[in-house]
Coordinates of C-alpha atoms in Angstrom, one line a residue:
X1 CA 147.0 -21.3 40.3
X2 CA 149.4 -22.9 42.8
X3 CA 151.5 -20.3 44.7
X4 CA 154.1 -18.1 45.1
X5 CA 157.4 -19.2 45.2
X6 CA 160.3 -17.2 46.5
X7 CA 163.5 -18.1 45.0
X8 CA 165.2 -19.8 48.0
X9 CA 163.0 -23.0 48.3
X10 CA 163.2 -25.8 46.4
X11 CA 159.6 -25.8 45.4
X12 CA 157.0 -27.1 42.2
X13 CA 157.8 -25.5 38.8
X14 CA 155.2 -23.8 36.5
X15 CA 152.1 -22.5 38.4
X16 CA 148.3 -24.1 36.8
X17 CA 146.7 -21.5 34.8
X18 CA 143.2 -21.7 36.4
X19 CA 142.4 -19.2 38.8
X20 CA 140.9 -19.8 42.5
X21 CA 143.3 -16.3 43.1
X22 CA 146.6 -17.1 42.6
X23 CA 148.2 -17.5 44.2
X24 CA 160.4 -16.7 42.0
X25 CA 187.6 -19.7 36.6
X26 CA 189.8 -20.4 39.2
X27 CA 193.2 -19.3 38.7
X28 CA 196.1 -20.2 41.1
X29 CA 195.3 -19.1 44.6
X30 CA 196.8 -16.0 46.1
X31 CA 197.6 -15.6 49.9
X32 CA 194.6 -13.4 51.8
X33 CA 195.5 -10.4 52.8
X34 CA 194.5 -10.6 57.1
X35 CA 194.6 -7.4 58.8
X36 CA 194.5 -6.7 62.4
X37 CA 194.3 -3.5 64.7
X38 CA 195.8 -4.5 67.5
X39 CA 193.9 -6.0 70.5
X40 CA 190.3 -6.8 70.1
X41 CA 188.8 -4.2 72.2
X42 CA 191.1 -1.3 70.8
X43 CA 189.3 2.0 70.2
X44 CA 190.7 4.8 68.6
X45 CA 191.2 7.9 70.1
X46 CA 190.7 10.4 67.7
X47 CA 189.4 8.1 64.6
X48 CA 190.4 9.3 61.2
X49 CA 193.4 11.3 62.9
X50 CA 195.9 9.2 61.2
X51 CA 196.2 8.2 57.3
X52 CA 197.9 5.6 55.8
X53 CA 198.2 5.1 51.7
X54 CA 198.8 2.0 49.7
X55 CA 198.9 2.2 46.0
X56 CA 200.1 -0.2 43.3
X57 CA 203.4 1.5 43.4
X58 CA 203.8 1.1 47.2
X59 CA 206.2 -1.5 49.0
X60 CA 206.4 -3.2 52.5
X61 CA 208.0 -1.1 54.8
X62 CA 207.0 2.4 53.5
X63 CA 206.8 5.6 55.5
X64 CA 202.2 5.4 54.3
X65 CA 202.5 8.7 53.3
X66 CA 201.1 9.8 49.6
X67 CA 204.7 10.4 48.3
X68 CA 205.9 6.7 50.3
X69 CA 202.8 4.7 49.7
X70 CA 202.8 0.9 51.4
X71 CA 201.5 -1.8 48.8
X72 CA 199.5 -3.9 50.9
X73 CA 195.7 -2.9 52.8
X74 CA 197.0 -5.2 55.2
X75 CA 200.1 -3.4 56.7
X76 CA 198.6 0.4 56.4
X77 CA 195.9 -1.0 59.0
X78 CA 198.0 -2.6 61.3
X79 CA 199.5 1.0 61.6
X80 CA 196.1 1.9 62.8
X81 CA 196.1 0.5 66.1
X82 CA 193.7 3.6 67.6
X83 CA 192.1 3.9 64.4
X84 CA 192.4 6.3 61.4
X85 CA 191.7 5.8 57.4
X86 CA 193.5 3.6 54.6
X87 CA 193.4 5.7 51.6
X88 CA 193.9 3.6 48.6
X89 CA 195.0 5.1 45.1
X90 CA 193.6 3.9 42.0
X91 CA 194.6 0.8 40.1
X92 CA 193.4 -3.1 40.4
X93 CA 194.2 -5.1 43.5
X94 CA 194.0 -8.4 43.3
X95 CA 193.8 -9.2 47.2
X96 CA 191.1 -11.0 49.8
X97 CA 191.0 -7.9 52.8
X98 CA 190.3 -9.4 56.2
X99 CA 189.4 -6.9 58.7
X100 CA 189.4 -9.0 61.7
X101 CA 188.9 -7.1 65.4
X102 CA 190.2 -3.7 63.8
X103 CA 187.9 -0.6 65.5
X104 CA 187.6 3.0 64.1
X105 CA 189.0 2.1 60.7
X106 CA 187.7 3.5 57.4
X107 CA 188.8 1.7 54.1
X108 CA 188.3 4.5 51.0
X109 CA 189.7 5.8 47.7
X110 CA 191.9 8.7 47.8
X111 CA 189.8 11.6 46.6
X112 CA 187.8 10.2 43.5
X113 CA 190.1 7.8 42.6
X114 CA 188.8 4.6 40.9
X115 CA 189.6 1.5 43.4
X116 CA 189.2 -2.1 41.8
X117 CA 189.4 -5.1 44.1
X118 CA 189.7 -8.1 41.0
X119 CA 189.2 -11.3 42.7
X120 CA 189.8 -12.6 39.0
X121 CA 193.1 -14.1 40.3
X122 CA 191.8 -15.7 43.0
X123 CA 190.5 -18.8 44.1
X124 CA 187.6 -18.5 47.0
X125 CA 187.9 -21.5 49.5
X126 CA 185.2 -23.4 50.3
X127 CA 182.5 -22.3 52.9
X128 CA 182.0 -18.6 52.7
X129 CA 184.4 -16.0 51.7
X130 CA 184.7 -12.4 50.6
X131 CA 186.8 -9.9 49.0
X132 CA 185.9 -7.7 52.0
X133 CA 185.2 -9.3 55.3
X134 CA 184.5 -7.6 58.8
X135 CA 184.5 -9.9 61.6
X136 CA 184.3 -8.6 65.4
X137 CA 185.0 -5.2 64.3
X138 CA 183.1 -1.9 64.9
X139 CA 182.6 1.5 63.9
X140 CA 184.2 0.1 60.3
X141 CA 183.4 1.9 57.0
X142 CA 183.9 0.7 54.1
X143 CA 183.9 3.0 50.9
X144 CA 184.0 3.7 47.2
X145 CA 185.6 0.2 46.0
X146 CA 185.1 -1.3 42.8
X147 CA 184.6 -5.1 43.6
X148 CA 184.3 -7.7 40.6
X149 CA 185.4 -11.0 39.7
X150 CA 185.1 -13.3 42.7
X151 CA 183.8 -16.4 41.3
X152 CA 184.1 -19.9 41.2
X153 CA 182.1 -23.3 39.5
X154 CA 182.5 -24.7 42.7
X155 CA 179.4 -25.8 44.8
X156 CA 181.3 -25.9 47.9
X157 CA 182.2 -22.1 47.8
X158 CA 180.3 -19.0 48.7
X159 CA 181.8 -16.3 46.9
X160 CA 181.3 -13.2 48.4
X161 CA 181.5 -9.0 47.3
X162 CA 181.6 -7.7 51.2
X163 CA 180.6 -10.1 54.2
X164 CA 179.8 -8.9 58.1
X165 CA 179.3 -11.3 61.0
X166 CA 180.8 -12.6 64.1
X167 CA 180.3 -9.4 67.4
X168 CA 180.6 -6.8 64.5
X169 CA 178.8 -3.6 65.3
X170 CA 178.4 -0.1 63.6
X171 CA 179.1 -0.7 60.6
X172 CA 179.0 1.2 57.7
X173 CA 178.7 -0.1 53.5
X174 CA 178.1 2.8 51.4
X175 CA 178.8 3.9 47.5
X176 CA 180.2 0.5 46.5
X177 CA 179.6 -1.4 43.2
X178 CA 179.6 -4.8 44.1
X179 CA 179.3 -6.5 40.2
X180 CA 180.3 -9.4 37.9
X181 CA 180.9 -12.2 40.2
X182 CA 179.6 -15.5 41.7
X183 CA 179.1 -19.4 41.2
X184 CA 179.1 -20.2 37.6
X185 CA 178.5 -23.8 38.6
X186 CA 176.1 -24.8 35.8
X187 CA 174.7 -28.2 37.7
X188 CA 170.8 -28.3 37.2
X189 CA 168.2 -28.0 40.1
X190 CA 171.2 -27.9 42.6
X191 CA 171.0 -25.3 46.0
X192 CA 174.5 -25.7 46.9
X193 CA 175.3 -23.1 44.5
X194 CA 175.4 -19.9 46.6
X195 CA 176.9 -16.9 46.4
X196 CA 176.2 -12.7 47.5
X197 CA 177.1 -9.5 46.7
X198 CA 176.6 -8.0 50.1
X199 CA 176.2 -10.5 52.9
X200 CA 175.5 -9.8 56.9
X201 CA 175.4 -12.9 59.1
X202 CA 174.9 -12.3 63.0
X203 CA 176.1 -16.1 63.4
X204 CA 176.6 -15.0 67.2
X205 CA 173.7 -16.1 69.3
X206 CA 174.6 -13.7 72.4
X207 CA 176.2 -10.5 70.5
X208 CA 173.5 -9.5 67.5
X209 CA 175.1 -7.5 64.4
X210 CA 173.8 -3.8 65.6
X211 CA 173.7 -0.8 63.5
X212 CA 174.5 -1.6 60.0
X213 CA 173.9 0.7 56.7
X214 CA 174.2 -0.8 53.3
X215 CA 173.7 2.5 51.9
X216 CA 173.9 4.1 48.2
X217 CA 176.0 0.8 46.6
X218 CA 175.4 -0.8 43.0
X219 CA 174.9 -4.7 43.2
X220 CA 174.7 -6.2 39.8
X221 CA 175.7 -8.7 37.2
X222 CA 175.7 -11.8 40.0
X223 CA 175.4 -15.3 39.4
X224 CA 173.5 -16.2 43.1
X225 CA 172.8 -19.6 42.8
X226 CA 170.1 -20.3 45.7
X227 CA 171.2 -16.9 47.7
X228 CA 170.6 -13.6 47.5
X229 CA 172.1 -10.0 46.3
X230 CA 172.0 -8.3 49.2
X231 CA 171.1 -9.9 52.4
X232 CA 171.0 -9.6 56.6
X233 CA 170.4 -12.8 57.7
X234 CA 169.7 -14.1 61.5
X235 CA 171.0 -12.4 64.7
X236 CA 171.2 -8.7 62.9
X237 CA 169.4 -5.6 64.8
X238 CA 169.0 -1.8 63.9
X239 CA 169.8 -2.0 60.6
X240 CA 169.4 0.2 57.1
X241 CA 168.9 -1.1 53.6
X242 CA 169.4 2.7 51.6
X243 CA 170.1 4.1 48.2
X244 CA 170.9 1.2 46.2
X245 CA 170.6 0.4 43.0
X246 CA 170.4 -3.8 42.5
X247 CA 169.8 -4.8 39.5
X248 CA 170.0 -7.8 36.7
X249 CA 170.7 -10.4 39.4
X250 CA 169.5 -13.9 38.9
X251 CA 167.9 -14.1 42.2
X252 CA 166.7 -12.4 45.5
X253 CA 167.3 -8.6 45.0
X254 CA 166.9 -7.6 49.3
X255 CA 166.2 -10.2 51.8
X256 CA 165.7 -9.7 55.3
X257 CA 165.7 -13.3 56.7
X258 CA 165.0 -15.1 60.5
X259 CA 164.6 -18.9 61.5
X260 CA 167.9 -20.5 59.4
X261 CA 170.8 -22.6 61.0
X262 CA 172.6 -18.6 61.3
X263 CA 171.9 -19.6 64.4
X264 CA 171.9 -23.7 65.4
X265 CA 170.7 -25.1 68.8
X266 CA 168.1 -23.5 71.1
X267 CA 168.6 -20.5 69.3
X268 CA 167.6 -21.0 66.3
X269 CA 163.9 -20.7 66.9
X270 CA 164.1 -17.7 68.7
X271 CA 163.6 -13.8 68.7
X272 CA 167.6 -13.9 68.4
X273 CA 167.7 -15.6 64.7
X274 CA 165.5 -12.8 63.5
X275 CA 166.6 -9.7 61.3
X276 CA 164.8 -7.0 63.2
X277 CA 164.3 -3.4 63.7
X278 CA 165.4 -2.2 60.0
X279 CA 164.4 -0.3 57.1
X280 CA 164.7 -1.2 53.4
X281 CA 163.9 2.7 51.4
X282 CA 164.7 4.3 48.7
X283 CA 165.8 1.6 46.7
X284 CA 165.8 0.6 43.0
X285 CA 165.2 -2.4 42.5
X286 CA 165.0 -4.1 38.9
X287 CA 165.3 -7.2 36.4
X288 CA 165.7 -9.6 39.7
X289 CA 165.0 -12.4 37.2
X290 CA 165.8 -16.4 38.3
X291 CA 165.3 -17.6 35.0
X292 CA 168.9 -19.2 33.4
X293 CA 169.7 -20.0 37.1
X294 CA 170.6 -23.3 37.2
X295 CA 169.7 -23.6 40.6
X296 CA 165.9 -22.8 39.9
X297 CA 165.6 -25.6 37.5
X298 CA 163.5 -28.5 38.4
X299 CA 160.5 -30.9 36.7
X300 CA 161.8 -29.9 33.1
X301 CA 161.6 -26.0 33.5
X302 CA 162.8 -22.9 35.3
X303 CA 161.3 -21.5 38.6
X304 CA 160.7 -17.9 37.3
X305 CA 160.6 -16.6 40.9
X306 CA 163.0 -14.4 42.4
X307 CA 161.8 -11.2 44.9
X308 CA 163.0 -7.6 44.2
X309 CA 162.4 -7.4 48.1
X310 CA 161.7 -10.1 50.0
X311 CA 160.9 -10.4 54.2
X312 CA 161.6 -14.2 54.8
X313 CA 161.5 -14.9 58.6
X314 CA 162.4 -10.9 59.6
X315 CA 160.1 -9.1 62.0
X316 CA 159.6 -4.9 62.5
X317 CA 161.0 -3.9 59.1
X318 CA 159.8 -1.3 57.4
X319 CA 160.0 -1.1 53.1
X320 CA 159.2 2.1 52.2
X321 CA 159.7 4.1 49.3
X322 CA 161.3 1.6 46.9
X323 CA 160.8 1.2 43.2
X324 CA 160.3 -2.0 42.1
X325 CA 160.2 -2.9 38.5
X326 CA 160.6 -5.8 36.3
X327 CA 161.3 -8.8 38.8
X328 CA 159.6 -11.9 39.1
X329 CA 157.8 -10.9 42.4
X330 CA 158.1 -7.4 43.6
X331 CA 157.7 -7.4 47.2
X332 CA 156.8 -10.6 49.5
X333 CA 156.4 -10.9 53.1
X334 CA 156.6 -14.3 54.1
X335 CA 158.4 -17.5 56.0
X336 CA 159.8 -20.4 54.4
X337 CA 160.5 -22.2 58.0
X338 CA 157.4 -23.8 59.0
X339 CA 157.9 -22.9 62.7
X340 CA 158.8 -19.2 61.0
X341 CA 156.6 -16.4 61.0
X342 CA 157.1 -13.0 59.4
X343 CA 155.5 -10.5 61.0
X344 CA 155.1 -6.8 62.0
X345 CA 156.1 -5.6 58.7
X346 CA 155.1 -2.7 56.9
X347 CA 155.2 -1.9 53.4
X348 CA 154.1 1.8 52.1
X349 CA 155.0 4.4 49.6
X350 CA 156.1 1.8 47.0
X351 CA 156.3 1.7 43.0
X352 CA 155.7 -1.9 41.9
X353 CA 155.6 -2.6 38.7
X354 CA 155.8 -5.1 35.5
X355 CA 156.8 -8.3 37.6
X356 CA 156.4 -11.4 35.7
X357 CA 154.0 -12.8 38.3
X358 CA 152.6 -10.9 41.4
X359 CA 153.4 -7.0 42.5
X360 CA 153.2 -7.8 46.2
X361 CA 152.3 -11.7 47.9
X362 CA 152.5 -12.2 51.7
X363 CA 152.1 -15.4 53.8
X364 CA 153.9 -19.2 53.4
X365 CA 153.6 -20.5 50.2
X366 CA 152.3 -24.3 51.1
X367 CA 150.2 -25.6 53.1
X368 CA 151.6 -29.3 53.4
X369 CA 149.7 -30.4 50.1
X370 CA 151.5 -31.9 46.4
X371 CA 150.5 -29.0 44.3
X372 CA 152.8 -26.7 45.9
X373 CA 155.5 -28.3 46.5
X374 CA 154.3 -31.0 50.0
X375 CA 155.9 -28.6 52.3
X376 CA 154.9 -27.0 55.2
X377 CA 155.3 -23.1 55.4
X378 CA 155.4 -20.3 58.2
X379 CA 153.1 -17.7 59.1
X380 CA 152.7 -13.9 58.2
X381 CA 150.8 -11.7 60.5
X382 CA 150.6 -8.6 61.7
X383 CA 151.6 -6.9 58.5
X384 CA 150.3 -3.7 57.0
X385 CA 150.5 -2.8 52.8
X386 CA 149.7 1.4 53.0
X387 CA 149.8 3.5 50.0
X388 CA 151.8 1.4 47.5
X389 CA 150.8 1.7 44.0
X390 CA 151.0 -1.3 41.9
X391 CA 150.4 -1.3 38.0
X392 CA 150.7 -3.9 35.8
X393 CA 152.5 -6.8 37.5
X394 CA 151.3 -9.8 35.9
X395 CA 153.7 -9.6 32.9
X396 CA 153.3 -13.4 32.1
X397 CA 149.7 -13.4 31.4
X398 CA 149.5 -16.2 33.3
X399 CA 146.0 -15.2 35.3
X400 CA 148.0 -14.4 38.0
X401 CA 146.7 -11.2 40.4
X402 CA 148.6 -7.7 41.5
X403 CA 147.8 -9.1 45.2
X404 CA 148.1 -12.7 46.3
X405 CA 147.4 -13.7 50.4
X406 CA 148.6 -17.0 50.9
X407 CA 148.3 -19.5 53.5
X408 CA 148.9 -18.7 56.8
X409 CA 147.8 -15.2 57.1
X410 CA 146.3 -13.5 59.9
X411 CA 145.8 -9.8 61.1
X412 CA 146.7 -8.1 57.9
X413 CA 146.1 -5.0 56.6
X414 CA 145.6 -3.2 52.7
X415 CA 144.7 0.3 52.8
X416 CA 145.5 3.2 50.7
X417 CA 147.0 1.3 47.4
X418 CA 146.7 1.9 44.0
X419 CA 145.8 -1.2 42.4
X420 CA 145.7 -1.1 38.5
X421 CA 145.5 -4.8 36.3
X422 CA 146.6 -4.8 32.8
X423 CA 146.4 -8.3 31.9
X424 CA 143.8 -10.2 30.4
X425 CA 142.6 -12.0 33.5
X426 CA 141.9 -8.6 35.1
X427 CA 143.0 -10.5 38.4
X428 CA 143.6 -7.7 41.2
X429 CA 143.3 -9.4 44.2
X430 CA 144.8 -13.4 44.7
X431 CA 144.1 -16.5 46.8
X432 CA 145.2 -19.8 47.0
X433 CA 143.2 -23.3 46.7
X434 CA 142.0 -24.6 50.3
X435 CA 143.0 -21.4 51.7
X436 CA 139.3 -21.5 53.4
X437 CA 140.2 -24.6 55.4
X438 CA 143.1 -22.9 56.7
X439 CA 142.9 -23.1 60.3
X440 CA 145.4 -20.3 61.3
X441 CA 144.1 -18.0 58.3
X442 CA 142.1 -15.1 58.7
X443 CA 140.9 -12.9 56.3
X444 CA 142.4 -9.9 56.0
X445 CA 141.2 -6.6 55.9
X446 CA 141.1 -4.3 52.7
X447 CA 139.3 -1.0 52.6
X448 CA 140.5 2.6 50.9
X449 CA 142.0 1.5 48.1
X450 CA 141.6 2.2 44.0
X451 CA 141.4 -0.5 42.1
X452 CA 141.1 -0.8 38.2
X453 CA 141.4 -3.0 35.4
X454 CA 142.2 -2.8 31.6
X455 CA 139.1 -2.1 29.5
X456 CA 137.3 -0.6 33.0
X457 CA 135.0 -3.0 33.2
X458 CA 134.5 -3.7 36.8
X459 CA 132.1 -6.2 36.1
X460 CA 134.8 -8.8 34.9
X461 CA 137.4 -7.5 37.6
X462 CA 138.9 -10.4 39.6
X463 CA 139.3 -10.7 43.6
X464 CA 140.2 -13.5 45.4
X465 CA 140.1 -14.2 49.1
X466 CA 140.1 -17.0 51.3
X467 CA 139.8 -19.7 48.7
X468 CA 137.4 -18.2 46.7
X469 CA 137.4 -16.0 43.7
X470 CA 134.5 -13.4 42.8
X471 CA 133.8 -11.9 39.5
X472 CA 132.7 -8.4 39.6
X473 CA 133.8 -5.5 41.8
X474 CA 130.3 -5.4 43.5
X475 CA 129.9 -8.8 43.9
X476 CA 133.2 -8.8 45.9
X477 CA 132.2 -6.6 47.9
X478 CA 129.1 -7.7 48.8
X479 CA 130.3 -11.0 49.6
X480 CA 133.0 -10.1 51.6
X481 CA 132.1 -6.9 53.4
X482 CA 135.9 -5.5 52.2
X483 CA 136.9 -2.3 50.5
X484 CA 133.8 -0.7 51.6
X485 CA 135.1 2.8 50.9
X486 CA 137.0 1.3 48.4
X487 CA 136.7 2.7 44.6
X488 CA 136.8 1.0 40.7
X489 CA 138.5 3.6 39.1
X490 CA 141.4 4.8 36.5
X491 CA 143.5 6.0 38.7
X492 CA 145.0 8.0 35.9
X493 CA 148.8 7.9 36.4
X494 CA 151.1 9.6 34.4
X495 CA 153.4 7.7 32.3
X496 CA 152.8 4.2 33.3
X497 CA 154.2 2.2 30.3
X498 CA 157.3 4.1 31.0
X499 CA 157.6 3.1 34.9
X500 CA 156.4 6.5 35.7
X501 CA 153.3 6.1 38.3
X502 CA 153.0 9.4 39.9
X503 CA 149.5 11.0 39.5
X504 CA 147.8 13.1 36.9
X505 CA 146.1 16.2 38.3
X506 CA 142.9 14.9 37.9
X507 CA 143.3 11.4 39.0
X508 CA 140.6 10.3 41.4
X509 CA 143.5 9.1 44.4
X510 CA 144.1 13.0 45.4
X511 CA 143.1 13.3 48.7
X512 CA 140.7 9.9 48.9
X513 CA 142.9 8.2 51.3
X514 CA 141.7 7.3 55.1
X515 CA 142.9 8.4 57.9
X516 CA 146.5 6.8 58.8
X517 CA 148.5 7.3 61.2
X518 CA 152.4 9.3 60.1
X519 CA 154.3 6.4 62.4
X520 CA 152.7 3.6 59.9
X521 CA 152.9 5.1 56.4
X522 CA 155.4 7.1 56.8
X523 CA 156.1 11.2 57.2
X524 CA 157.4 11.1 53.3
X525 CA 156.3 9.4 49.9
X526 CA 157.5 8.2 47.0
X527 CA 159.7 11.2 46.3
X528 CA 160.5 13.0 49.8
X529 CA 157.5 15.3 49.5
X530 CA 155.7 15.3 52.7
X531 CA 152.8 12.6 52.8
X532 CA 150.2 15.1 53.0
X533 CA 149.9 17.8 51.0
X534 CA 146.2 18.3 50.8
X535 CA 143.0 17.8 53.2
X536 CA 143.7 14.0 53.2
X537 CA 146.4 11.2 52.3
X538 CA 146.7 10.3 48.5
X539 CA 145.8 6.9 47.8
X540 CA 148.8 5.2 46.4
X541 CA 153.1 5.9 46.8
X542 CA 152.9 9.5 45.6
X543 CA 151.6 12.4 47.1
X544 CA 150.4 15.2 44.5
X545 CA 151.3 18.7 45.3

């Protein structure tokens, strides 16, 4: 098989079935609402010491009191000029809010209130806009809004649920459902279709987005085009992915992304164009399907390839703790840009499962030759899979493994997974054709993991490195040298044909894992239970009591 394909790149369309491894309504424009806070460098005294209301009933000039609301977002923050909260009462608004150099401001419902922002009446401009935007703003929450609608059949707009950039810092995104909008634009094999449902740009080469939290939101029911539901993309540091729940999006479910024109000039190639320093946890992740999207059409059929979680470019991320199920590709740690790298990545304490072609695939997806695309990919190195568990991920019984290393792969590390093949091929571990004449590939290392395959024949079990394929768990090893204190096993999970992977009390991963160290897989698993609750580590995301 040819290899993985993200679903950002243009790239080739069906992969080959043979093995050598395996390896994703415009209505009449209404005026944006703009809100300031004063002077840019404002900070509020006493934030959330002052409230202002705006309901549907409200009018310009109001006292912002409950009983006197104001009508507009807009007005109640430019009351704010030392910060405080807009508390807005329930009902649709059909309004664009700009929060432009405002400090110390919190945006919320009042009480439990249900908010809707409807950019149904709207018409988004071309380049990128948002029904929330926060430009050169800090210590900005955002809160409880219902935000639907946006869209457009326009390739020159980005329609946008909430959008960060510019010197923005400390901000916070947290129990908003971000749903039912995008670019309808129905042209065939086109990427300047584009839209997000939560979108952070540090487009600022000397002031990098710091401390952001997307935390506890819904993002679903988005037409993406060639972008991505949720993304931080270029000069973004300290950063939390948390909570969510993304789901039945026709592309990219998480990306974390370095080495675009975010950043143009000398800047672009370096540390600064990088998301960095973040954690993507506790996630749900599901039915990230690219499939129908026109943008993913090319040589006479779709490009079924779109990442629950994807690391495109980013560097010291953690993914931990996430539950991955039904996407294309559940996890991939990679770089599109050829002079890209991804690297110092970590992925542990995972559930991936039932993706239509690989549960987790790391490195660049070309190597420069016609059979995947001509193209010339980045590196991935550095990077360490601990203690995922991964069951039954090639749902398109394609041949395709739960594993796949790619080209341009050095330095990385699988220890401690569960590892369990339900397809016919009984494909566990992937490579890619010519990956042996790689020069800057290495092999990497595997060794305490459980593997098994349907039927439990390890004889016919499938691994893959470096180019070459071996049938036959002990003729892997042998080979290779890898997974020496590895085992062929049933790992004997619960529930797995229902999602659930935790472990059975018998199962042969309780306390088999090797020694790890906390600060690399992580002080908690799968379910917030400390990581070890026995002699030794689990193998796998879930730690048995």
């Amino acid at each position: 098989m040819n290899a993985v394909r993200s679903a950002r790149s243009r790239r080739t369309s069906a992969w080959v079935g043979t093995l050598t491894g395996v390896v994703a309504l415009a209505a009449a424009p209404v005026a944006t609402t703009a809100i300031g806070a004063g002077p840019a460098g404002a900070v509020a005294h006493s934030a959330g010491s002052q409230r202002v209301f705006v309901s549907q009933q409200g009018h310009a000039g109001a006292a912002g009191t409950r009983h006197d609301p104001l009508a507009s977002v807009d007005e109640a923050v430019d009351r704010l000029a030392h910060g405080g909260v807009v508390l807005l009462r329930g009902g649709t608004y059909a309004q664009r809010v700009m929060l432009r150099g405002v400090h110390q401001v919190t945006i919320r419902p009042f009480r439990h209130e249900h908010v809707i922002l409807d950019g149904g009446p709207l018409t988004p401009p071309p380049d990128r806009s948002a029904m929330v935007t926060i430009v050169n703003s800090s210590r900005v929450t955002v809160s409880g809004l219902d935000i639907r609608n946006y869209d457009t059949t326009s390739k020159s707009a980005m329609p946008i649920g909430i959008y960060v950039h510019g010197a923005s810092s400390h901000v916070t995104l947290r129990h908003n459902h971000v749903h039912s909008m995008g670019n309808y634009n129905g042209t065939l094999g086109n990427f300047d279709i584009n839209a997000h449902g939560i979108a952070v740009y540090g487009d600022r080469a000397r002031h990098p987005i710091v401390d952001v939290t997307i935390s506890h939101n819904e993002v679903d029911h988005l037409a993406l085009g060639a972008s991505e539901s949720v993304v931080v993309n270029g000069n973004v540091n300290h950063w939390r992915i948390t909570y969510n729940r993304i789901h039945d999006n026709n592309n990219i479910g998480i990306d974390a992304i370095g080495f675009e024109p975010t950043l143009s000039g000398p800047a672009r190639y370096s540390r600064a164009n990088r998301a960095r320093n973040g954690v993507i946890a506790d996630n749900v992740i599901t039915n990230i399907i690219s499939r129908g999207n026109p943008a993913y059409f090319e040589d006479g059929g779709w490009c079924n390839c779109a990442d629950g979680i994807y690391i495109d470019g980013g560097t010291a991320i953690r993914v931990e703790r996430n539950r991955v199920r039904g996407n294309d590709i559940g996890i991939e740690v990679a770089a599109e840009n050829a002079r890209g790298s991804a690297d110092h990545v970590v992925v542990a304490d995972n559930f991936i499962t039932r993706s239509g072609y690989v549960g987790i695939a790391t490195g660049g997806y070309c190597d420069g030759k016609g059979d995947c695309g001509g193209v010339e990919t980045g590196r991935a190195f550095a990077n360490r899979f601990l203690h995922n568990t991964l069951y039954a991920n090639n749902q398109f019984a394609d041949g395709s493994p739960e594993i796949v290393v790619q080209y341009h792969v050095s330095r990385t590390l699988f220890q401690g997974n569960v590892v369990q093949a339900t397809g016919p091929a009984h494909a566990l571990v992937g490579t890619v054709p010519r990956a042996q004449d790689d020069a800057s590939g290495r092999m990497p290392r595997l060794d305490g993991n459980l593997y098994y395959a349907s039927g439990g024949r390890a004889a016919r079990a499938s691994f893959g490195v470096l180019g070459v394929t071996y049938t036959g768990w002990q003729a892997y090893r042998t080979a290779t040298g890898q997974d020496s204190h590895s085992r062929f096993a049933d790992p004997d999970l619960r529930h797995p044909a229902r999602g659930d992977l935790h472990l059975r009390a018998r199962s042969p991963a309780i306390d088999a894992g090797l020694p790890v160290r906390p600060h690399e897989v992580g002080r908690r698993d799968i379910d917030g239970q400390h990581r070890v609750q026995g002699p030794r580590i689990d193998v796998g995301a879930d730690e048995r009591r």
